[in-house]
mmCIF file of C-alpha atoms in Angstrom:
data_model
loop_
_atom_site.group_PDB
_atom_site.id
_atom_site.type_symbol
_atom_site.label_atom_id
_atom_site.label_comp_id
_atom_site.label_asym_id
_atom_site.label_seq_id
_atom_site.Cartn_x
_atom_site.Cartn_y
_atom_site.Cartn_z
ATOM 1 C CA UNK A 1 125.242 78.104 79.133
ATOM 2 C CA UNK A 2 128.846 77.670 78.580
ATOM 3 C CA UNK A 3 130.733 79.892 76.139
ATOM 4 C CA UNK A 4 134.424 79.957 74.833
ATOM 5 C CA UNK A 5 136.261 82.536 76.910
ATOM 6 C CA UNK A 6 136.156 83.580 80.562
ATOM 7 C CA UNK A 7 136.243 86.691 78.852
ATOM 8 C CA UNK A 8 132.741 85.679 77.572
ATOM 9 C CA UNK A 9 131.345 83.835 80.289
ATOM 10 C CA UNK A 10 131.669 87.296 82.770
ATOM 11 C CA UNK A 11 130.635 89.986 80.058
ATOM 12 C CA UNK A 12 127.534 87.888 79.948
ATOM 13 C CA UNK A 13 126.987 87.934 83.427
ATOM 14 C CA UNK A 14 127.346 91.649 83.594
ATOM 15 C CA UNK A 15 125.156 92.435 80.677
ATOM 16 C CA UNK A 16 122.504 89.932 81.929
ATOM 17 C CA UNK A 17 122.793 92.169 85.025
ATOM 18 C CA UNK A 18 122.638 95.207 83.623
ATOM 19 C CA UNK A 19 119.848 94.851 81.315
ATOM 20 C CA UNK A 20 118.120 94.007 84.351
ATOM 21 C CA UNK A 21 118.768 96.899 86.378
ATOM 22 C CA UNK A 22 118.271 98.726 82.800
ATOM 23 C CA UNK A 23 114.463 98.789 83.596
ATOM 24 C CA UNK A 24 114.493 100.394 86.531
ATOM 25 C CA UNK A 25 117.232 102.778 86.459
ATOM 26 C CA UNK A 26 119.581 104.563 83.931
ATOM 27 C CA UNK A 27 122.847 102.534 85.484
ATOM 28 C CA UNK A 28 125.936 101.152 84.491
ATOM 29 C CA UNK A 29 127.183 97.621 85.349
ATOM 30 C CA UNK A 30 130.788 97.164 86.079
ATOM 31 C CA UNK A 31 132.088 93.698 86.673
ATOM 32 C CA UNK A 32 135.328 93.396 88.707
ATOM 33 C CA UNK A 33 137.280 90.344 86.925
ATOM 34 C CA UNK A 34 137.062 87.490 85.099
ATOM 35 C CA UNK A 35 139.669 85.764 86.395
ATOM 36 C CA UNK A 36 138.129 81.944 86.555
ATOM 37 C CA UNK A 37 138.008 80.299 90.296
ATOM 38 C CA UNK A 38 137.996 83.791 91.946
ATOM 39 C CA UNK A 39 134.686 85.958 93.298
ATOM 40 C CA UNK A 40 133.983 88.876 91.896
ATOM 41 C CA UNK A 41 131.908 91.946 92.384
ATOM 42 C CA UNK A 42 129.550 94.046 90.700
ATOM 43 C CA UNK A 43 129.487 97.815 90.656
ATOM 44 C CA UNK A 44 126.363 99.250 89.640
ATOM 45 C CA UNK A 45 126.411 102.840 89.016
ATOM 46 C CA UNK A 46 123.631 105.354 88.746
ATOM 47 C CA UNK A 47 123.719 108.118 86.901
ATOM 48 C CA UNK A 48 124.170 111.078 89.780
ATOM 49 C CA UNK A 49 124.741 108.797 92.823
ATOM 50 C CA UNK A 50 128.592 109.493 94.420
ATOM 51 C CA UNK A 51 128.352 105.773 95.373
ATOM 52 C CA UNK A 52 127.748 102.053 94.106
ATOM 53 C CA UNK A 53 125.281 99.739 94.047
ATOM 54 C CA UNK A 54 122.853 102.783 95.217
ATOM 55 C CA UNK A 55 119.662 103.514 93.639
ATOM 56 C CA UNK A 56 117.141 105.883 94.177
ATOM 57 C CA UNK A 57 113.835 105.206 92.249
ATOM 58 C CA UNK A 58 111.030 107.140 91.726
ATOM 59 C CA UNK A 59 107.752 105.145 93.124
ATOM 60 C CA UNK A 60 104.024 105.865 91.633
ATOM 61 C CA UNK A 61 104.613 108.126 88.577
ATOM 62 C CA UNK A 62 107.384 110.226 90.671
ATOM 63 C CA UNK A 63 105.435 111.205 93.378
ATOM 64 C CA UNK A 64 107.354 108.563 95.791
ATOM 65 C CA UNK A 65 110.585 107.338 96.001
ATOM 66 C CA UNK A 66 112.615 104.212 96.722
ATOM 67 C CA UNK A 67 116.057 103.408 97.941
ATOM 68 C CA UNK A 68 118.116 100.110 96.914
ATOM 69 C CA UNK A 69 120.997 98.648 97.869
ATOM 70 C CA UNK A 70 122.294 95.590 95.560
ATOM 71 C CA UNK A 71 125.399 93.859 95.998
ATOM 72 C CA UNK A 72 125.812 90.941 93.480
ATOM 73 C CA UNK A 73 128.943 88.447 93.697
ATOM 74 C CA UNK A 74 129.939 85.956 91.223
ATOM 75 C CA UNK A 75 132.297 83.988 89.876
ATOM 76 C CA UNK A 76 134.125 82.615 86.425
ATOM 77 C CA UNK A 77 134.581 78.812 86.430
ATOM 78 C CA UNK A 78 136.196 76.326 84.064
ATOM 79 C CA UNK A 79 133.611 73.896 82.857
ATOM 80 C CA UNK A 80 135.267 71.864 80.239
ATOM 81 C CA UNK A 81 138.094 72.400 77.590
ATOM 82 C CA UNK A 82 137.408 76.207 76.550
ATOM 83 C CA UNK A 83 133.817 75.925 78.106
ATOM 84 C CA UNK A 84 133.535 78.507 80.900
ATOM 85 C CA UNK A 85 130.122 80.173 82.995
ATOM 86 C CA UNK A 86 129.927 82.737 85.105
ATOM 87 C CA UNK A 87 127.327 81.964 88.253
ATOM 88 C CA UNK A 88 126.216 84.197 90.949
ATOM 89 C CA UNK A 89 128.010 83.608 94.570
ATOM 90 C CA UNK A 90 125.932 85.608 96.424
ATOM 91 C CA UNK A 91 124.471 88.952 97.153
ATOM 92 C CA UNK A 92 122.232 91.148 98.929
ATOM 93 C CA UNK A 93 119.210 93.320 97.719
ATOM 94 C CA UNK A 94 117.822 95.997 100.525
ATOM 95 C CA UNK A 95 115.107 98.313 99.807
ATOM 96 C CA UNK A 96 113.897 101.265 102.028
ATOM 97 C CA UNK A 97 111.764 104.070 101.873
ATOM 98 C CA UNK A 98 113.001 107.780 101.435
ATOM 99 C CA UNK A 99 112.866 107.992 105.326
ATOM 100 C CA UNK A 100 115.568 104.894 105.538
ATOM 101 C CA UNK A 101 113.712 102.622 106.882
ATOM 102 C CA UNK A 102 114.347 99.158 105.710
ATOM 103 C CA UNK A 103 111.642 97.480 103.996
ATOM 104 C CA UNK A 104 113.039 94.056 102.700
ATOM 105 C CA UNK A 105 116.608 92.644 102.491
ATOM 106 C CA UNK A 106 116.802 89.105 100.127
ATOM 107 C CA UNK A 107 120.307 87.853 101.554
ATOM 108 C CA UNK A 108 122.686 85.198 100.561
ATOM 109 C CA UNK A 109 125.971 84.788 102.254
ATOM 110 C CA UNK A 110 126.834 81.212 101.336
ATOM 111 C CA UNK A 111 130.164 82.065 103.214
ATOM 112 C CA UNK A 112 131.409 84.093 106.249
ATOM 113 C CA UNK A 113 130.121 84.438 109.860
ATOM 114 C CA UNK A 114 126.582 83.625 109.730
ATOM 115 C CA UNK A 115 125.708 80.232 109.987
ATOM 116 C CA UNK A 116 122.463 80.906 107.966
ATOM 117 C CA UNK A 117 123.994 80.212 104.462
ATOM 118 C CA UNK A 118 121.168 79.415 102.055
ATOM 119 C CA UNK A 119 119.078 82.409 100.474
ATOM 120 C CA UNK A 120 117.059 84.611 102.643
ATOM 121 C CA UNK A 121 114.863 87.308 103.545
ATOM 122 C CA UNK A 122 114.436 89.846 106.128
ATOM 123 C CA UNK A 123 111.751 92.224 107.212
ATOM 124 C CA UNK A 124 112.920 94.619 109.229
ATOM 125 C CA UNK A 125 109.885 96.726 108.917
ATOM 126 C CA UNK A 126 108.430 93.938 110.651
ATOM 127 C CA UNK A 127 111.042 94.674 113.921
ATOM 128 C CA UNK A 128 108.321 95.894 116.158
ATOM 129 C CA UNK A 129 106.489 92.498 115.740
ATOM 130 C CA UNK A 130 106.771 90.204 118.644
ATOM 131 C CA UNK A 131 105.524 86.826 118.589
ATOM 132 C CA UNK A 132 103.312 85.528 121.002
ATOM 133 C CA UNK A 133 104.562 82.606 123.411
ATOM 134 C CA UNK A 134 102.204 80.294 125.804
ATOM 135 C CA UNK A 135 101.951 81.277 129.084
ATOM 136 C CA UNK A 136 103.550 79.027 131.594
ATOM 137 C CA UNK A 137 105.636 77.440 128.755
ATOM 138 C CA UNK A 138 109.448 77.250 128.740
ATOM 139 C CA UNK A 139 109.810 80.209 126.112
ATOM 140 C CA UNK A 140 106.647 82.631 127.823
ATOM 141 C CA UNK A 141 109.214 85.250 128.445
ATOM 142 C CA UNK A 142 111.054 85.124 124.966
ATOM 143 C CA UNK A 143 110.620 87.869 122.518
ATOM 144 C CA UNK A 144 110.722 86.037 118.867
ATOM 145 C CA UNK A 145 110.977 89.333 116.783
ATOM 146 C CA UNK A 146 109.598 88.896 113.211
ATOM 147 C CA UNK A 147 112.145 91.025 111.179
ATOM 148 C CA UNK A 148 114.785 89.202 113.041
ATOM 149 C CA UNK A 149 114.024 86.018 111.639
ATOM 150 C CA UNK A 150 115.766 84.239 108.405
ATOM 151 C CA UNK A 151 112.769 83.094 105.942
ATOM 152 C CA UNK A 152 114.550 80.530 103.721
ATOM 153 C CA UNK A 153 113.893 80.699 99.950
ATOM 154 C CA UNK A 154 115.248 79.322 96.548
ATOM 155 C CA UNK A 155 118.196 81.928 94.976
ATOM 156 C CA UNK A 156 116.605 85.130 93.856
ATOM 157 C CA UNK A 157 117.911 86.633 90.688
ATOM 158 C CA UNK A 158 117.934 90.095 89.552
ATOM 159 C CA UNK A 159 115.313 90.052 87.438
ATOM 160 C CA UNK A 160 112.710 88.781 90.230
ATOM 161 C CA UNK A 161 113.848 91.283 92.179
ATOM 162 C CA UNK A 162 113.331 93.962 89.618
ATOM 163 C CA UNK A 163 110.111 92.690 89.217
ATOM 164 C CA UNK A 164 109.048 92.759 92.625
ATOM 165 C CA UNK A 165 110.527 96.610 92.579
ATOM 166 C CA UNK A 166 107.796 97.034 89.954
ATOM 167 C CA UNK A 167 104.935 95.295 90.520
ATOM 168 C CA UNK A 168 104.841 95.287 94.150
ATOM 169 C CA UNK A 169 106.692 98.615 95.791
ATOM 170 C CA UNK A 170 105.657 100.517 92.517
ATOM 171 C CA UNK A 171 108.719 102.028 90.948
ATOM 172 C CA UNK A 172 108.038 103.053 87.818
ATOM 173 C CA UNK A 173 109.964 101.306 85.129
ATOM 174 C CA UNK A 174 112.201 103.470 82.516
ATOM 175 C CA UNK A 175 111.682 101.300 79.977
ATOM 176 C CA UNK A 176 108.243 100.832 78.558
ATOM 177 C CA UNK A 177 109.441 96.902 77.282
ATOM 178 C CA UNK A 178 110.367 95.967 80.900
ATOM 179 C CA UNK A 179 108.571 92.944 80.804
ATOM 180 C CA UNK A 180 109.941 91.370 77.559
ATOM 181 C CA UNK A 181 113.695 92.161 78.929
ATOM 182 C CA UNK A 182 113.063 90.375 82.276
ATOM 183 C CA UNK A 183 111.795 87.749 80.537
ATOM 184 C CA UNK A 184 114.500 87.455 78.639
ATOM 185 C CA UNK A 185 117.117 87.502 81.763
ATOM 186 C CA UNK A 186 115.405 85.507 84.596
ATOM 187 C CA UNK A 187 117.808 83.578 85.231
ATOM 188 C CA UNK A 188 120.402 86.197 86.094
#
């Protein structure tokens, strides 16, 4: 939705972004600019971590624990005479367990060294998984590892992502309305 002001346009970004995060973790959202035509960043800070875009989240009513990484990108564009919206660019969410080992990474890198570009996951907890090959066929000595491999997908927002947090690795939310307020942001 376009609004009047870059000034606008990125604020709601960020607070789309940080009610998000919101039900999961007592954080603060930073946005770095709203310069239009020029990517920014989010900084996500939680409450006792020394560094950004780190969260630690307690799993199955505290008795477990969780570790993600987000980074978010975005950017401010012009959209008509004083219409302006603020889109995501990019990002990366990585989860792993309390031991550090990654779980799941949802990537997209539209831009940069890769030439995988559209949105992805990983599983690198799936490294150790070697796909089978024919014997006697061109590729029976290859070794297709399964967490090396880019499974495309549509863009994942924030708010899927928190709800996968939830639902499926069981971090307990910290808001009891979690589901009403990722309802109201899926498209962030």
């Amino acid at each position: 939705m376009a609004v009047r002001s870059a000034e606008e346009a990125g604020n709601a970004f960020v607070e789309a972004q940080r009610l998000a995060h919101s039900c999961i973790s007592d954080c603060t959202v930073f946005g770095s600019g709203i310069r239009p035509g020029r990517e920014q960043t989010l900084a996500i800070w939680e409450r006792g971590q020394r560094q950004a875009n780190q969260l630690r989240l307690s799993t199955h009513g505290g008795v477990a624990e969780l570790n993600v990484h987000i980074t978010v990108n975005y950017i401010v564009e012009v959209v008509g005479v004083q219409a302006f919206v603020a889109r995501t660019t990019g990002y990366q969410y990585a989860a792993s367990d309390i031991a550090g080992q990654e779980l799941v990474i949802y990537d997209w890198h539209p831009t940069g060294r890769s030439p995988i570009t559209r949105p992805h996951p990983h599983i690198p907890a799936a490294r150790a998984i070697v796909l089978a090959q024919c014997e006697g066929s061109p590729r029976a000595g290859a070794r297709t590892h399964l967490g090396a491999l880019h499974f495309p997908t549509g863009p994942i927002g924030t708010a899927t992502v928190v709800e996968m947090l939830i639902r499926e690795f069981g971090v307990d939310p910290v808001r009891p309305n979690w589901e009403r307020v990722l309802g109201a942001g899926a498209a962030s």
